[in-house]
PDB file of C-alpha atoms in Angstrom:
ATOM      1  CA  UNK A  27     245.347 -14.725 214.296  1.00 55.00           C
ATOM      2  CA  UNK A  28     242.957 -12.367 216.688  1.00 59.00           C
ATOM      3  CA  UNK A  29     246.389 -10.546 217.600  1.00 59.00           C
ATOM      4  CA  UNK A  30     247.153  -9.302 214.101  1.00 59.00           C
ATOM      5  CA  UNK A  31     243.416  -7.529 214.133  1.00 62.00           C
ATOM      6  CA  UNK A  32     244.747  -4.845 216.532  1.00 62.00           C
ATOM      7  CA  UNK A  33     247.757  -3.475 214.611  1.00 57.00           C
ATOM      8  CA  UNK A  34     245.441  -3.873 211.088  1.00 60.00           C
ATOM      9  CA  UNK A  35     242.928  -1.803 213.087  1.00 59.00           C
ATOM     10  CA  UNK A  36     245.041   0.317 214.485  1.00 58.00           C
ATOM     11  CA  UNK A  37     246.678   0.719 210.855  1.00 59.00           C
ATOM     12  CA  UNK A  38     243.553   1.581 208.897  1.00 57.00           C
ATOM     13  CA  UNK A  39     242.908   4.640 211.866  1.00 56.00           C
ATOM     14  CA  UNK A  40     246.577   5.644 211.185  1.00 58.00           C
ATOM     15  CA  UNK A  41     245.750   6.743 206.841  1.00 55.00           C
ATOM     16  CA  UNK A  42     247.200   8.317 204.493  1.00 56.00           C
ATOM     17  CA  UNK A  43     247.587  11.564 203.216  1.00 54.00           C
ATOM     18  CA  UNK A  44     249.526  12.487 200.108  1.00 55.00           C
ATOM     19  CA  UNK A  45     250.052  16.254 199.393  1.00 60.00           C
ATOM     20  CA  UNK A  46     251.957  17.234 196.561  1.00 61.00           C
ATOM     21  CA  UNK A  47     253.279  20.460 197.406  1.00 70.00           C
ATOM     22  CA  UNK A  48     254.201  21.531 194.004  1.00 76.00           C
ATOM     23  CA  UNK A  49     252.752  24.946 192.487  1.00 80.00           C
ATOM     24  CA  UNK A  50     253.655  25.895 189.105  1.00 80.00           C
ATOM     25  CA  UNK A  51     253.605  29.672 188.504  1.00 85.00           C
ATOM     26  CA  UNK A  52     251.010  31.289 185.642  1.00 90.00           C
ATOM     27  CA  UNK A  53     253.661  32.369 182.913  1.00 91.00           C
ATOM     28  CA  UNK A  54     254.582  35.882 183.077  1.00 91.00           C
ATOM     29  CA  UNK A  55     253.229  38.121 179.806  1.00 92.00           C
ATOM     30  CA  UNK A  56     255.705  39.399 177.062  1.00 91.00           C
ATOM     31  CA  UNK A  57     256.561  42.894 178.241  1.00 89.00           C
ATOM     32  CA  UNK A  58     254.395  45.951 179.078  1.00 89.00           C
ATOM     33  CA  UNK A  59     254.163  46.737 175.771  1.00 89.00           C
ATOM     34  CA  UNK A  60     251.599  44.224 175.212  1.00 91.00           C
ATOM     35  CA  UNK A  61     249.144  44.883 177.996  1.00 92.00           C
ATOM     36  CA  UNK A  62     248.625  48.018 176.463  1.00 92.00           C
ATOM     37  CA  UNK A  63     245.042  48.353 174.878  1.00 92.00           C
ATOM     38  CA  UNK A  64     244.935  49.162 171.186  1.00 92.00           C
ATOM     39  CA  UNK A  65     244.331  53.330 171.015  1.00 92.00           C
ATOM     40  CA  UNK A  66     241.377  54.883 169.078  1.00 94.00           C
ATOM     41  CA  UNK A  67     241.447  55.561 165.608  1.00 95.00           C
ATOM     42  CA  UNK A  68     242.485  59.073 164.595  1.00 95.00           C
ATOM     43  CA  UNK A  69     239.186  61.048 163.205  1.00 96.00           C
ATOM     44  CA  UNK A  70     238.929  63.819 160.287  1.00 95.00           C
ATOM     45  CA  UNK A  71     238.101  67.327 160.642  1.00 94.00           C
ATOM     46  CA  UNK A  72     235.028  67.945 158.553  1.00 92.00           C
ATOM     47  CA  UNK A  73     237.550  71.192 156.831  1.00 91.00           C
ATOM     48  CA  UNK A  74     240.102  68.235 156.388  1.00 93.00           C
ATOM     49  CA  UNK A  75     242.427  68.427 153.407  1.00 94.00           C
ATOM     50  CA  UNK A  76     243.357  65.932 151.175  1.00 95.00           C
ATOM     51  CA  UNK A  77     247.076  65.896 152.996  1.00 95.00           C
ATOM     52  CA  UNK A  78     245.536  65.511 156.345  1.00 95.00           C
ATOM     53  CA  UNK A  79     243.131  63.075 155.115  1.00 96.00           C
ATOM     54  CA  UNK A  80     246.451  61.056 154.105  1.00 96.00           C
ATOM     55  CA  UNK A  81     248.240  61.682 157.393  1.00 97.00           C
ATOM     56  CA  UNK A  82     245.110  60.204 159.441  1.00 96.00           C
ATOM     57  CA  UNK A  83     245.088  56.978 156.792  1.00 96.00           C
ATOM     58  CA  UNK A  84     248.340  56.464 157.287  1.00 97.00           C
ATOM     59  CA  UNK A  85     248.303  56.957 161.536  1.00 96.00           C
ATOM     60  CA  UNK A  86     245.357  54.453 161.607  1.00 96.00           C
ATOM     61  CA  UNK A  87     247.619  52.340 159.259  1.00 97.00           C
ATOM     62  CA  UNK A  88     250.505  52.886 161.676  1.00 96.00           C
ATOM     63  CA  UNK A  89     248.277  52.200 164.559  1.00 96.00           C
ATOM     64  CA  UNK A  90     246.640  48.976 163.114  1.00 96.00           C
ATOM     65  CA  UNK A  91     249.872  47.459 162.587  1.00 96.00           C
ATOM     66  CA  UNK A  92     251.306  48.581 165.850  1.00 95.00           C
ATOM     67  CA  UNK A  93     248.231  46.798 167.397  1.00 96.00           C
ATOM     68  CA  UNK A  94     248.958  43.543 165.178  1.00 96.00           C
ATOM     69  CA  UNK A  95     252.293  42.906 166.742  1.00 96.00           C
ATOM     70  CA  UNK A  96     250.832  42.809 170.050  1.00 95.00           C
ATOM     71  CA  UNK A  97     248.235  40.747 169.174  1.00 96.00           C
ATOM     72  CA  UNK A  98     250.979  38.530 167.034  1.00 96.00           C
ATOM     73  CA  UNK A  99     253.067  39.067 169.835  1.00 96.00           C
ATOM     74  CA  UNK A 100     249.973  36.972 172.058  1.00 96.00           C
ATOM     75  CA  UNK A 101     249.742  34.412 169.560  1.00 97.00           C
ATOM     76  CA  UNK A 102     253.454  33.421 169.907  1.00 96.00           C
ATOM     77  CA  UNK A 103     253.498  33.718 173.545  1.00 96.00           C
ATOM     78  CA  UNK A 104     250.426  31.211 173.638  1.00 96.00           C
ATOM     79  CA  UNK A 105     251.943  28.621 170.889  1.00 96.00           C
ATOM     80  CA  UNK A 106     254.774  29.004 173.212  1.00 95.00           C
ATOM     81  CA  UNK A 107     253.902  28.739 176.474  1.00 94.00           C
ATOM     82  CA  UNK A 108     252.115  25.513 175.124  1.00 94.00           C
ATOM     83  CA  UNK A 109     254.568  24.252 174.362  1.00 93.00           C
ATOM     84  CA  UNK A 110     256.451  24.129 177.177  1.00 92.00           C
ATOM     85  CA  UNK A 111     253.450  23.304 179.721  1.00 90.00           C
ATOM     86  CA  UNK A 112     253.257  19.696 177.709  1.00 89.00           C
ATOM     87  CA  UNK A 113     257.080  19.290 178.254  1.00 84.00           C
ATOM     88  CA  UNK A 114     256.764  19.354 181.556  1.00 82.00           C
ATOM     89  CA  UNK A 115     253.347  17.774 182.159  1.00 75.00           C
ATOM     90  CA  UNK A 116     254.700  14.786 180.046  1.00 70.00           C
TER      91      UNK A 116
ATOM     92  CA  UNK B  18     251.802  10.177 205.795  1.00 61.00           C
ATOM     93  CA  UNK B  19     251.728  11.882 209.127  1.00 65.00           C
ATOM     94  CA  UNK B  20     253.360   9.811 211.291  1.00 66.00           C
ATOM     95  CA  UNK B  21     256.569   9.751 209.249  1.00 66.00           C
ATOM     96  CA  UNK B  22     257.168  13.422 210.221  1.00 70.00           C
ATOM     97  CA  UNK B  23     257.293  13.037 213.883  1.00 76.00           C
ATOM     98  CA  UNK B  24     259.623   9.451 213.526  1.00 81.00           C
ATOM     99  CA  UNK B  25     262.590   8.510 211.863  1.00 86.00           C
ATOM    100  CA  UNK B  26     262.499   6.034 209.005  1.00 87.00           C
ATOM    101  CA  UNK B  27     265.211   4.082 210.962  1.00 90.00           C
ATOM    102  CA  UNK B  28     262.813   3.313 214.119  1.00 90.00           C
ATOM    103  CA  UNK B  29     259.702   1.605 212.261  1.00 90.00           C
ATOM    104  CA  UNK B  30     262.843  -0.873 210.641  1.00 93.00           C
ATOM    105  CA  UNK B  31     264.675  -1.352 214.513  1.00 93.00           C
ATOM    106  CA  UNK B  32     260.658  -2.572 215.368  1.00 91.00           C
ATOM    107  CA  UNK B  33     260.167  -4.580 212.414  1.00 93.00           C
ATOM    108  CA  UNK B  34     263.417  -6.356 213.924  1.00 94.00           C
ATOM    109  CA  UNK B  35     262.317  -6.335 217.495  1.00 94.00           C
ATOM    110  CA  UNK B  36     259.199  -8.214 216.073  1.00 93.00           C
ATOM    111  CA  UNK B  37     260.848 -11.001 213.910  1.00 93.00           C
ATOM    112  CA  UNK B  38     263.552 -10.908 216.533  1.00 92.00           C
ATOM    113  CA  UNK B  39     261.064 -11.684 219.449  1.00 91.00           C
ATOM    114  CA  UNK B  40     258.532 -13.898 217.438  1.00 90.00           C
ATOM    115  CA  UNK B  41     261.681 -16.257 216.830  1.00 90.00           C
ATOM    116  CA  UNK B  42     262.855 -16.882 220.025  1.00 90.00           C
ATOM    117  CA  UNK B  43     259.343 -16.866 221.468  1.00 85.00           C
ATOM    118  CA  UNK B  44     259.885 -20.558 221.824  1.00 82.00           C
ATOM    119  CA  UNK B  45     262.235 -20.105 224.378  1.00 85.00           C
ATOM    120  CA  UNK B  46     260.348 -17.852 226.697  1.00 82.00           C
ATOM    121  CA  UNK B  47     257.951 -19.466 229.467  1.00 81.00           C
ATOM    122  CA  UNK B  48     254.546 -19.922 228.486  1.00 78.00           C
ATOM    123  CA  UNK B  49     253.033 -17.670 230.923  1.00 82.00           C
ATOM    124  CA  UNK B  50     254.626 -14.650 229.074  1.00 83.00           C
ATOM    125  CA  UNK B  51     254.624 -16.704 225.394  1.00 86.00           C
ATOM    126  CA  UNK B  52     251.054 -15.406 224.876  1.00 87.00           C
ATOM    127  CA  UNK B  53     251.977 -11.723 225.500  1.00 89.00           C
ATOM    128  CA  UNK B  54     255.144 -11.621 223.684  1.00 89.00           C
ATOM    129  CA  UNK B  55     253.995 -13.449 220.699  1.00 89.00           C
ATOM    130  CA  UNK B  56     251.198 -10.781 220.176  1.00 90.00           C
ATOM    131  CA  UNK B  57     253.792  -7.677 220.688  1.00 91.00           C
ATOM    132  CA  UNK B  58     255.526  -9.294 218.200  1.00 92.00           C
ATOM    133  CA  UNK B  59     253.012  -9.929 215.927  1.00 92.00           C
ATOM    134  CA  UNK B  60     252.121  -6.441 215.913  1.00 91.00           C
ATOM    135  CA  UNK B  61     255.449  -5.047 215.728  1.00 92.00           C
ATOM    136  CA  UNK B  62     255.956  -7.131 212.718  1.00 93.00           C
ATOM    137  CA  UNK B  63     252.523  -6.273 210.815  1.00 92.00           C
ATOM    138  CA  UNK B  64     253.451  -2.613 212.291  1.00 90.00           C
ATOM    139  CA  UNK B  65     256.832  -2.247 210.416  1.00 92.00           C
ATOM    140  CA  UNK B  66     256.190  -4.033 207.171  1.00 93.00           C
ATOM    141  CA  UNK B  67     253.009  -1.660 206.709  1.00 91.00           C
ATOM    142  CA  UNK B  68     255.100   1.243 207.906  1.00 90.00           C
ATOM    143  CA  UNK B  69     258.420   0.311 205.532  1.00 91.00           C
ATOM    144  CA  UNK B  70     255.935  -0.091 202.864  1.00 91.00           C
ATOM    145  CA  UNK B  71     254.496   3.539 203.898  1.00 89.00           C
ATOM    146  CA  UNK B  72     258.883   4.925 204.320  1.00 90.00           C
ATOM    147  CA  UNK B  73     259.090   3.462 200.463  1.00 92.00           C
ATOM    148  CA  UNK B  74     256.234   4.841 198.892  1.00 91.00           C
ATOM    149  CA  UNK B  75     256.670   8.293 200.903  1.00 88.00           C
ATOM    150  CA  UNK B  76     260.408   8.304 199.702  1.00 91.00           C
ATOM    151  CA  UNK B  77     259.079   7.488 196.218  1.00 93.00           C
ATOM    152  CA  UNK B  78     256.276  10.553 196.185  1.00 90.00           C
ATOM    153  CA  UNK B  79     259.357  13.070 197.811  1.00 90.00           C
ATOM    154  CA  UNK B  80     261.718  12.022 194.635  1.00 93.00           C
ATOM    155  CA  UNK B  81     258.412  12.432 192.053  1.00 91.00           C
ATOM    156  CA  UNK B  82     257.870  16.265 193.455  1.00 91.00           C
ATOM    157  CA  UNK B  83     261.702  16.548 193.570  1.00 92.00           C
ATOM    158  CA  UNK B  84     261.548  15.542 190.003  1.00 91.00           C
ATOM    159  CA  UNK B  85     258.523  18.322 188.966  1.00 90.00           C
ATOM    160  CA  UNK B  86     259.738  21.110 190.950  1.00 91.00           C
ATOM    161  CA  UNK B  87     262.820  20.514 188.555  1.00 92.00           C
ATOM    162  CA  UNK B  88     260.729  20.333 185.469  1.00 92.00           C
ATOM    163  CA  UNK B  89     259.092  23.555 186.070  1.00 92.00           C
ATOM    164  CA  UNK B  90     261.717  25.392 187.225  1.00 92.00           C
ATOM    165  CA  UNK B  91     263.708  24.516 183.739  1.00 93.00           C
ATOM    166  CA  UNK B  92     260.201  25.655 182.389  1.00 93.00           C
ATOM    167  CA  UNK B  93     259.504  28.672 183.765  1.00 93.00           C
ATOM    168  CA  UNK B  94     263.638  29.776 182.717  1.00 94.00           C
ATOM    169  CA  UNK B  95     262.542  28.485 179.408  1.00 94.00           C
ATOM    170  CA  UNK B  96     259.239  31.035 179.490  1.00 94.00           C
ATOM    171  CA  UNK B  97     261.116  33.707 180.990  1.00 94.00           C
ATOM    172  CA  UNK B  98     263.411  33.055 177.891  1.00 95.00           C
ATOM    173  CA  UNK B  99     260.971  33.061 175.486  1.00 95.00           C
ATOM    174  CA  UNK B 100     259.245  36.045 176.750  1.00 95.00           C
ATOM    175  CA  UNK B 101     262.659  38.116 176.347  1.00 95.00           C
ATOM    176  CA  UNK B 102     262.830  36.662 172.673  1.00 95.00           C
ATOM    177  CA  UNK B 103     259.053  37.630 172.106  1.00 96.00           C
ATOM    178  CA  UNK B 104     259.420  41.355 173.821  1.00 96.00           C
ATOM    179  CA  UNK B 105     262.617  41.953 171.534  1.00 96.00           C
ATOM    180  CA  UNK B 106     260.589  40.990 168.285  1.00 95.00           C
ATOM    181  CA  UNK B 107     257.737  43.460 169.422  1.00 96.00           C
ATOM    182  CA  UNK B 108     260.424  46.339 170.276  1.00 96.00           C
ATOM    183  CA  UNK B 109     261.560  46.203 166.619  1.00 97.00           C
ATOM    184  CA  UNK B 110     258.490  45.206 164.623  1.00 96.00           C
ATOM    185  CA  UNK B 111     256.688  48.480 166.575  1.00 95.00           C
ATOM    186  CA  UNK B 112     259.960  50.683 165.919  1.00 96.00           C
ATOM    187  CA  UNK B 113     259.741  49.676 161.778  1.00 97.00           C
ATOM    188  CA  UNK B 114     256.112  50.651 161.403  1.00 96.00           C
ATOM    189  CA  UNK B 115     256.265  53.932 163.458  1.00 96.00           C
ATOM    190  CA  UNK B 116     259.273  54.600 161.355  1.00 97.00           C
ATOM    191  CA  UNK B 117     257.253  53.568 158.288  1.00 97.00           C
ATOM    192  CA  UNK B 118     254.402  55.454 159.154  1.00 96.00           C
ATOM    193  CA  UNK B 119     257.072  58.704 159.372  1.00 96.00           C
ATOM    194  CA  UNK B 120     258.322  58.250 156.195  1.00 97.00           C
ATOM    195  CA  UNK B 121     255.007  57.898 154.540  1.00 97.00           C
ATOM    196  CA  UNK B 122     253.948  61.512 156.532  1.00 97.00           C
ATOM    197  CA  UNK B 123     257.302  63.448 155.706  1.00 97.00           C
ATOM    198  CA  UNK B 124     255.966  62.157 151.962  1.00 97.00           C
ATOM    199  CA  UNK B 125     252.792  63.785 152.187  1.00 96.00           C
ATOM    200  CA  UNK B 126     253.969  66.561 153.389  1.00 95.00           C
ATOM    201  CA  UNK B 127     256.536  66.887 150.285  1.00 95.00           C
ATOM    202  CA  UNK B 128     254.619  65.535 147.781  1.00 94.00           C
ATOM    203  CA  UNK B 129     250.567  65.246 148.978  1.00 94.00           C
ATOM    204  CA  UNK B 130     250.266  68.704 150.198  1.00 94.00           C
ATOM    205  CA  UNK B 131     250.887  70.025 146.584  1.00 93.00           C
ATOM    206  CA  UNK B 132     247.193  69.013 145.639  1.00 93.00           C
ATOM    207  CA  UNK B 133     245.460  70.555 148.650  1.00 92.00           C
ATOM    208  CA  UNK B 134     243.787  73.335 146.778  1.00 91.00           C
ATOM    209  CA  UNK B 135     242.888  71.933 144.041  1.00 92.00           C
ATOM    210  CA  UNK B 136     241.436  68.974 145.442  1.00 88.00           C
ATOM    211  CA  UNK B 137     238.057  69.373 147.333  1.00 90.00           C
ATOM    212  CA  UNK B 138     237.348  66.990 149.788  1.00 92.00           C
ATOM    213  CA  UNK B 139     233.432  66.187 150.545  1.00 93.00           C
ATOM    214  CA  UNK B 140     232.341  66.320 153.805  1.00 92.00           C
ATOM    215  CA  UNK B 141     230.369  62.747 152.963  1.00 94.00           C
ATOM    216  CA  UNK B 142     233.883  61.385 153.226  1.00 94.00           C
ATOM    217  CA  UNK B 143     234.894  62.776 155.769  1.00 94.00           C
ATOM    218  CA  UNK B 144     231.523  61.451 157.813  1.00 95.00           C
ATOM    219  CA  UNK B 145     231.981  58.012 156.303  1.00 95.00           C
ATOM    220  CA  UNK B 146     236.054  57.855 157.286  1.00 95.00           C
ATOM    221  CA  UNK B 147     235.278  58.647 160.638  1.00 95.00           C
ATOM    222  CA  UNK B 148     232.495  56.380 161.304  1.00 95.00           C
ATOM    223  CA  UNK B 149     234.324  53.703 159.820  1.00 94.00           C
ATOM    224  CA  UNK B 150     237.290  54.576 162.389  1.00 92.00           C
ATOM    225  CA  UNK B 151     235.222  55.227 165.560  1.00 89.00           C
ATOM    226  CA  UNK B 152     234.343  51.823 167.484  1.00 81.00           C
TER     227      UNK B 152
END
């Protein structure tokens, strides 16, 4: 029985070691077009006429929407990339 | 484990077999070297099992990472995928409202301009538009 100490000894100074060499990448964004901050607001001249007041609503409409896809754009790519992460973490 | 890398699975099993091997026909073998043989044996024995045990459950770790690098490779095709789907929806949606946003301009220029002069605009709201649109 004293003989099977040495190899149990000399197992427990062997150990273990379990690595899991597996890196998953951070997902990649949607396009350039989406890192792209939202722009300023177009301003009025204070000699402004009623047409160019319209054209600057209408920009800053333009522009507010522009900005929402990106930021709908985000929301997708999020839902998304959920999504998949629990597929493969299941 | 570390050992594993420097031996082949094969060697710990030819031991394991040395060790059974040796502890069975120990009987045989003259009792001044019994002792001695008995206790190479023994170790061999309680040396390959652990170490067989180890081979399995290394072999069974190797086909688990095998198995993930899989899944996220199939996962990051699927993001790359999705991404493509997500940039074409943003190409288009950002085309219609630019195009949108034309229209509504070539509009005021046909059709808003017309009241220009006889609609004053106060400078109070022109002060309260643009401090509603600076951040």
């Amino acid at each position: 029985m004293k003989y099977l100490l040495i190899p149990l000894v000399c197992m427990s100074m062997i150990g273990c070691s379990t690595t899991v060499p597996v890196v998953s990448k951070f997902p990649e964004p949607p396009g350039k077009l989406v890192m792209e901050k939202c722009p300023q607001l177009n301003s009025l001249n204070i000699d402004a006429k009623l047409s160019d007041v319209s054209k600057t609503v209408t920009l800053n409409y333009t522009e507010y929407y522009t900005c929402a896809v990106k930021t709908d754009a985000w929301i997708e790519w999020y839902g998304k990339q959920k999504k998949i992460y629990e597929g493969v973490v299941k | 484990m570390w050992i594993l890398k420097f031996l082949p699975d094969w060697f710990f099993y030819v031991l394991l077999f040395i060790g059974i091997f040796g502890l069975l026909i120990s009987k045989f073998i003259p009792s001044y070297y019994k002792t001695a043989v008995q206790a190479t044996c023994a170790f061999f024995v309680v040396f390959g099992v652990y170490m067989a045990g180890a081979i399995s459950n290394n072999n069974e770790w190797i086909a688990r990472v095998k198995e993930l690098e899989a899944k996220i490779a199939q996962a990051e095709a699927e993001s790359s995928k999705t991404n493509t789907e997500i940039v074409e929806k943003v190409v288009v949606k950002r085309e219609y409202y630019k195009q949108k946003g034309n229209d509504v301009i070539q509009y005021i220029d046909r059709e808003v301009v017309k009241y220009d002069n006889t609609c004053k605009i106060p400078p109070e709201f022109i002060e309260a538009h643009n401090k509603a649109a600076v951040k």
